[in-house]
Amino acid sequence: MIELKNVHKAFGAKQILRGVDLSVAKGESCVIIGGSGTGKSVTLKCILGLIRPDQGQIKVAGEDVTATGDRDAFLARFGMLFQGAALFDSLPVWQNVAFRLLRGSLKRPRAEAKEIAIAKLRRVGLGPDVADLFPAELSGGMQKRVGLARAIAADPEIIFFDEPTTGLDPIMAGVINELIREIVVEMGATAVTITHDMSSVRAIADKVAMLHGGKIRWHGPVAEMDAAHDPYLTQFITGSPDGPIETLR
Amino acid sequence: MSALITRPLALLGATVLAALATVGRVTRFALDAFRHIITPPFYGREFWHALVHVGYLSLPVVGLTAIFTGGALALQIYAGGSRFSAEQVVPQIVALGVVRELGPVMVGLMMAARVTSSIAAEIATMKVTEQIDALVTLSTDPMKYLTAPRVFAGLVTVPVLVAVGDTIGVFGGWFVSTQSLGFNPATYLQNTVDFLEPPDVISSLVKGAAFGVIATLMGCYFGMHSGRGAQGVGRATKSSVVAAAVLILAANFVLTQAFFST
């Protein structure tokens, strides 16, 4: 479904991606792990076409993302949950969720779009009373849920989750992880998640890819992750300050 | 020794190149904004919000600025004119000064202070919190959704604000002149109306449209190109206001020359 071949990206003199190769099958949930600044977000943005890679090829369902003609139709296949939820402050919750359904090629009548938004909010555990509130009136966990509802509002084929549990308490993080897993399975969507949170990895992933030094260092099923003999992966999983990954003290 | 000469020259060259690159980027941004204004899809709701924010909500500050400016101008003209027994020209000079220059310039600068800063801060915050990226992933072009409605609102509402500001400014002069300088109310107004000519009013409205575009465009440009974090938002806001104010004053000079140089 998603295929990256030898993807390079630099910002000025700083080389972020140095030949990323990764493939995610249809209906699979792949979690990309790695330290801060290793290029996880850049990889996602390259797949979405928000950032153009300097070299390499990215294909989504066989279509080259850099050569796609109809951007609207291309992006309509995706849903994305952003790290800070990225809800639009000026719009009430239901309009955030139904944003795609109120404009563009997927436009529906306003009443129908609101009904769908309320149904999606219910799916992520929020009542219809939340629909008319503004994002600033919600807690961090509720904002993540609204972001999740927005990501799934148009029933996308592919969903991206950028640090879905950052800033949440462990219980709320567990709830969000469970919700993500349930929704991805229920929708049959292909999911790519980037995170540092190992509890997310274990809850969400079918496959895990570790990004380090601008390349995929390890890639395999989540069940094989703990037994893998890769010192970089082991250090990351255990959170040890000692190991091949350099740390600042 | 040679470094002493080449280093300042290199610095000067780099500064000029950077300035030219910025002019190029702003020009391309402006052309892109106008392309989005005239090509569908159109976001009516966003345009309506921009109209209210840029136009209607600016009325109080425009009115207050204009009335005090008109009043102060009347006092100055009266005091200056009395030195050579020309106090009677107060209505004409106030009308000319307010309509041709002070009205549009004061409204333009108020737009830079009120509208440019708020647009830049809002869009920069949206950028920092990934709301701009979210728009793109939701198949919505940020230039079309954020920039085009605001710039179009600036183009159509600021001339109206200038017309309101001109009227209130003239009224400020009339009020001061009739209340404390001994002018006859009806004669003052008659002199004002008789003296103003269509090009005075047209130039005022054209300046308003140009200043409206500059103020909104600078807010959008610096907001969209903001750096990271709170510092990035602060820098974008400050730069947008400075750029808008300088460009408004420069455009005022160019337009005044175009309309009135003989």
Coordinates of N, CA, C and O in Angstrom, one line a residue, chain A residues 78-184:
Chain A
F78 N -6.4 9.9 2.9 CA -5.7 9.9 4.2 C -6.5 10.6 5.3 O -7.3 11.5 5.1
G79 N -6.3 10.1 6.5 CA -6.7 10.8 7.7 C -5.5 10.9 8.6 O -4.6 10.1 8.5
M80 N -5.4 12.0 9.3 CA -4.2 12.2 10.2 C -4.5 12.8 11.5 O -5.2 13.7 11.6
L81 N -4.0 12.1 12.6 CA -4.1 12.6 13.9 C -2.7 13.3 14.2 O -1.7 12.6 14.2
F82 N -2.7 14.6 14.5 CA -1.5 15.3 14.7 C -1.1 15.3 16.2 O -2.0 15.0 17.1
Q83 N 0.2 15.5 16.5 CA 0.7 15.4 17.8 C -0.1 16.2 18.8 O -0.4 15.8 19.9
G84 N -0.3 17.5 18.5 CA -1.0 18.4 19.4 C -2.5 18.5 19.0 O -3.2 19.4 19.3
A85 N -3.0 17.5 18.2 CA -4.3 17.4 17.7 C -4.6 18.4 16.5 O -5.3 18.1 15.6
A86 N -3.9 19.6 16.6 CA -4.0 20.6 15.5 C -5.5 20.9 15.1 O -5.8 21.0 13.9
L87 N -6.3 21.1 16.2 CA -7.7 21.4 15.9 C -7.8 22.9 15.5 O -6.9 23.7 16.0
F88 N -8.7 23.3 14.7 CA -8.8 24.7 14.3 C -9.6 25.4 15.4 O -10.8 25.2 15.7
D89 N -8.9 26.4 16.1 CA -9.4 27.1 17.3 C -10.7 27.8 17.0 O -11.5 28.0 17.8
S90 N -10.8 28.3 15.7 CA -11.9 29.2 15.4 C -13.2 28.5 15.1 O -14.2 29.1 14.9
L91 N -13.1 27.1 15.0 CA -14.3 26.4 14.6 C -14.8 25.5 15.8 O -13.9 25.0 16.5
P92 N -16.1 25.3 16.0 CA -16.6 24.4 17.0 C -16.2 23.0 16.7 O -15.8 22.7 15.5
V93 N -16.2 22.1 17.7 CA -15.7 20.8 17.6 C -16.3 20.0 16.4 O -15.6 19.4 15.6
W94 N -17.7 20.1 16.2 CA -18.3 19.4 15.1 C -17.8 19.8 13.8 O -17.6 19.0 12.9
Q95 N -17.5 21.1 13.6 CA -17.0 21.6 12.3 C -15.6 21.2 12.1 O -15.1 21.0 10.9
N96 N -14.8 21.0 13.2 CA -13.5 20.4 13.1 C -13.6 19.0 12.5 O -12.8 18.6 11.6
V97 N -14.4 18.2 13.1 CA -14.6 16.8 12.8 C -15.1 16.7 11.3 O -14.5 15.9 10.5
A98 N -16.0 17.5 11.0 CA -16.7 17.4 9.7 C -16.0 18.3 8.6 O -16.5 18.5 7.5
F99 N -14.8 18.8 8.9 CA -14.1 19.8 8.0 C -14.1 19.3 6.6 O -14.5 20.1 5.7
R100 N -13.7 18.1 6.4 CA -13.6 17.6 5.0 C -15.0 17.4 4.4 O -15.1 17.4 3.1
L101 N -16.0 17.2 5.2 CA -17.3 16.9 4.7 C -18.1 18.2 4.4 O -19.2 18.2 3.9
L102 N -17.5 19.4 4.8 CA -18.2 20.6 4.6 C -17.6 21.4 3.3 O -18.1 22.4 3.0
R103 N -16.6 20.8 2.7 CA -16.0 21.5 1.6 C -15.3 20.5 0.7 O -15.0 19.3 1.1
G104 N -14.9 20.9 -0.5 CA -14.2 20.0 -1.4 C -15.0 18.9 -2.0 O -16.2 18.9 -2.0
S105 N -14.3 17.9 -2.5 CA -15.0 16.8 -3.3 C -15.9 15.9 -2.5 O -16.7 15.3 -3.0
L106 N -15.7 15.9 -1.1 CA -16.5 15.0 -0.3 C -17.6 15.8 0.4 O -18.2 15.3 1.4
K107 N -17.9 17.0 -0.1 CA -18.9 17.9 0.5 C -20.3 17.3 0.7 O -20.8 16.7 -0.3
R108 N -20.9 17.4 1.9 CA -22.2 16.9 2.1 C -23.1 18.1 2.6 O -22.5 19.1 3.0
P109 N -24.4 17.9 2.6 CA -25.2 18.9 3.2 C -24.8 19.1 4.7 O -24.4 18.2 5.4
R110 N -25.0 20.4 5.2 CA -24.5 20.7 6.5 C -25.1 19.8 7.6 O -24.4 19.4 8.5
A111 N -26.4 19.6 7.5 CA -27.0 18.8 8.6 C -26.5 17.4 8.6 O -26.2 16.8 9.6
E112 N -26.3 16.8 7.4 CA -25.7 15.4 7.3 C -24.3 15.4 7.8 O -23.9 14.4 8.5
A113 N -23.5 16.4 7.5 CA -22.1 16.5 7.9 C -22.1 16.5 9.5 O -21.3 15.9 10.1
K114 N -23.0 17.3 10.1 CA -23.1 17.4 11.5 C -23.4 16.0 12.1 O -22.9 15.6 13.2
E115 N -24.4 15.3 11.5 CA -24.8 14.0 12.0 C -23.6 13.1 12.0 O -23.4 12.3 13.0
I116 N -22.9 13.1 10.9 CA -21.7 12.2 10.8 C -20.7 12.6 11.9 O -20.1 11.7 12.5
A117 N -20.5 13.9 12.0 CA -19.5 14.3 13.0 C -19.9 13.8 14.4 O -19.0 13.3 15.2
I118 N -21.2 13.9 14.8 CA -21.6 13.5 16.1 C -21.4 12.0 16.2 O -21.0 11.5 17.3
A119 N -21.7 11.2 15.1 CA -21.5 9.8 15.2 C -20.0 9.4 15.4 O -19.7 8.5 16.2
K120 N -19.1 10.2 14.7 CA -17.7 9.9 14.9 C -17.2 10.3 16.3 O -16.4 9.6 16.9
L121 N -17.8 11.4 16.8 CA -17.5 11.8 18.2 C -17.9 10.7 19.2 O -17.2 10.3 20.1
R122 N -19.1 10.1 18.9 CA -19.6 9.1 19.8 C -18.6 7.9 19.7 O -18.3 7.2 20.7
R123 N -18.1 7.6 18.5 CA -17.2 6.4 18.3 C -15.9 6.6 19.1 O -15.3 5.6 19.5
V124 N -15.5 7.8 19.3 CA -14.3 8.0 20.1 C -14.6 8.4 21.6 O -13.7 8.8 22.3
G125 N -15.8 8.1 22.0 CA -16.2 8.2 23.4 C -16.6 9.6 23.8 O -16.6 9.9 25.0
L126 N -17.0 10.5 22.9 CA -17.5 11.8 23.3 C -18.9 12.0 23.0 O -19.4 11.6 21.9
G127 N -19.7 12.6 23.9 CA -21.1 12.8 23.7 C -21.4 14.0 22.7 O -20.5 14.8 22.4
P128 N -22.7 14.1 22.3 CA -23.1 15.2 21.4 C -23.0 16.5 22.0 O -22.9 17.5 21.3
D129 N -22.9 16.6 23.4 CA -22.8 17.9 24.0 C -21.5 18.6 23.7 O -21.3 19.8 23.9
V130 N -20.5 17.8 23.3 CA -19.2 18.3 23.0 C -19.1 19.0 21.7 O -18.3 19.9 21.4
A131 N -20.1 18.6 20.8 CA -20.1 19.1 19.4 C -20.0 20.6 19.2 O -19.3 21.1 18.3
D132 N -20.7 21.3 20.1 CA -20.8 22.8 19.9 C -19.7 23.5 20.7 O -19.7 24.8 20.7
L133 N -18.9 22.8 21.5 CA -17.8 23.5 22.2 C -16.7 23.9 21.3 O -16.6 23.3 20.2
F134 N -15.8 24.8 21.8 CA -14.6 25.1 21.0 C -13.4 24.3 21.5 O -13.4 24.0 22.7
P135 N -12.4 24.0 20.7 CA -11.3 23.2 21.1 C -10.6 23.7 22.4 O -10.2 22.9 23.3
A136 N -10.6 25.0 22.6 CA -9.9 25.6 23.8 C -10.7 25.2 25.1 O -10.1 25.2 26.2
E137 N -12.0 24.8 25.0 CA -12.7 24.4 26.1 C -12.5 22.9 26.5 O -13.1 22.4 27.5
L138 N -11.7 22.2 25.7 CA -11.5 20.7 26.0 C -10.2 20.4 26.7 O -9.2 21.2 26.5
S139 N -10.1 19.3 27.4 CA -8.9 18.9 28.0 C -8.0 18.2 26.9 O -8.5 18.0 25.8
G140 N -6.7 18.0 27.2 CA -5.8 17.4 26.2 C -6.3 16.1 25.7 O -6.2 15.8 24.4
G141 N -6.8 15.2 26.5 CA -7.3 13.9 26.1 C -8.5 14.0 25.2 O -8.6 13.3 24.2
M142 N -9.4 15.0 25.5 CA -10.6 15.2 24.7 C -10.2 15.7 23.3 O -10.7 15.4 22.3
Q143 N -9.2 16.6 23.3 CA -8.7 17.2 22.0 C -8.2 16.1 21.1 O -8.4 16.0 19.9
K144 N -7.4 15.1 21.8 CA -6.9 14.0 21.0 C -8.0 13.2 20.4 O -8.0 12.7 19.3
R145 N -9.1 13.0 21.2 CA -10.2 12.2 20.7 C -10.9 12.9 19.5 O -11.3 12.3 18.6
V146 N -11.0 14.2 19.7 CA -11.6 15.0 18.6 C -10.7 14.9 17.3 O -11.2 14.7 16.2
G147 N -9.4 15.0 17.5 CA -8.5 14.8 16.4 C -8.6 13.5 15.8 O -8.6 13.4 14.5
L148 N -8.8 12.5 16.6 CA -9.0 11.1 16.1 C -10.3 11.0 15.3 O -10.4 10.4 14.2
A149 N -11.4 11.6 15.8 CA -12.7 11.7 15.1 C -12.5 12.4 13.8 O -13.1 11.9 12.8
R150 N -11.8 13.5 13.7 CA -11.6 14.2 12.5 C -10.8 13.3 11.5 O -11.1 13.3 10.3
A151 N -9.8 12.6 12.0 CA -9.0 11.7 11.1 C -9.8 10.6 10.5 O -9.5 10.2 9.3
I152 N -10.9 10.1 11.2 CA -11.7 9.0 10.6 C -13.0 9.5 10.0 O -13.7 8.7 9.5
A153 N -13.2 10.8 10.0 CA -14.5 11.3 9.6 C -14.9 10.9 8.2 O -16.1 10.6 7.9
A154 N -14.0 10.9 7.3 CA -14.3 10.6 5.9 C -13.9 9.2 5.5 O -13.8 8.8 4.3
D155 N -13.9 8.3 6.5 CA -13.5 6.9 6.3 C -12.3 6.7 5.4 O -12.4 6.1 4.3
P156 N -11.2 7.2 5.8 CA -10.0 7.1 4.9 C -9.4 5.7 4.8 O -9.7 4.8 5.7
E157 N -8.7 5.4 3.8 CA -8.0 4.1 3.6 C -6.8 4.0 4.4 O -6.3 2.9 4.8
I158 N -6.1 5.2 4.6 CA -4.8 5.2 5.3 C -4.9 6.2 6.5 O -5.4 7.4 6.2
I159 N -4.5 5.9 7.7 CA -4.5 6.8 8.8 C -3.1 6.9 9.4 O -2.4 5.9 9.6
F160 N -2.7 8.2 9.6 CA -1.4 8.5 10.2 C -1.6 9.0 11.6 O -2.5 9.8 11.8
F161 N -0.8 8.5 12.5 CA -0.9 9.0 13.9 C 0.5 9.5 14.3 O 1.4 8.8 14.3
D162 N 0.5 10.8 14.6 CA 1.8 11.4 15.0 C 1.8 11.6 16.5 O 1.1 12.4 17.0
E163 N 2.7 10.8 17.1 CA 2.8 10.8 18.6 C 1.4 10.9 19.3 O 1.1 11.9 20.0
P164 N 0.6 9.9 19.1 CA -0.8 10.0 19.6 C -1.0 10.1 21.1 O -2.0 10.6 21.6
T165 N 0.1 9.7 21.9 CA -0.1 9.7 23.4 C 0.7 10.8 24.0 O 0.7 10.9 25.3
T166 N 1.4 11.6 23.3 CA 2.3 12.7 23.9 C 1.4 13.6 24.7 O 0.4 14.1 24.2
G167 N 1.9 13.9 25.9 CA 1.2 14.9 26.8 C 0.0 14.3 27.5 O -0.7 15.1 28.2
L168 N -0.3 13.0 27.4 CA -1.4 12.4 28.1 C -0.9 11.6 29.3 O 0.2 11.1 29.3
D169 N -1.8 11.5 30.3 CA -1.5 10.7 31.5 C -1.5 9.2 31.0 O -2.1 8.9 30.0
P170 N -0.9 8.3 31.8 CA -0.7 6.9 31.3 C -2.1 6.2 31.1 O -2.2 5.4 30.1
I171 N -3.1 6.6 31.9 CA -4.4 5.9 31.7 C -5.1 6.4 30.4 O -5.5 5.6 29.6
M172 N -5.0 7.8 30.2 CA -5.6 8.3 29.0 C -4.8 7.8 27.8 O -5.4 7.5 26.7
A173 N -3.5 7.7 27.9 CA -2.7 7.2 26.8 C -3.1 5.8 26.5 O -3.3 5.4 25.3
G174 N -3.4 5.0 27.5 CA -3.9 3.6 27.3 C -5.2 3.6 26.5 O -5.4 2.8 25.6
V175 N -6.1 4.5 26.9 CA -7.4 4.6 26.3 C -7.3 4.9 24.8 O -7.9 4.3 24.0
I176 N -6.4 5.9 24.6 CA -6.3 6.4 23.2 C -5.6 5.3 22.3 O -6.1 5.0 21.2
N177 N -4.6 4.6 22.9 CA -4.0 3.4 22.2 C -5.1 2.4 21.8 O -5.1 1.9 20.7
E178 N -5.9 2.1 22.8 CA -6.9 1.0 22.6 C -7.9 1.5 21.5 O -8.3 0.7 20.6
L179 N -8.3 2.8 21.6 CA -9.2 3.3 20.6 C -8.6 3.2 19.2 O -9.3 2.8 18.2
I180 N -7.4 3.6 19.1 CA -6.7 3.6 17.8 C -6.7 2.2 17.2 O -7.1 1.9 16.1
R181 N -6.4 1.2 18.1 CA -6.3 -0.2 17.6 C -7.7 -0.7 17.1 O -7.8 -1.2 16.1
E182 N -8.7 -0.4 18.0 CA -10.1 -0.8 17.6 C -10.5 -0.2 16.3 O -11.0 -0.9 15.4
I183 N -10.3 1.1 16.2 CA -10.8 1.8 15.0 C -10.0 1.3 13.7 O -10.7 1.1 12.7
V184 N -8.7 1.1 13.8 CA -8.0 0.7 12.6 C -8.4 -0.7 12.2 O -8.7 -1.0 11.0

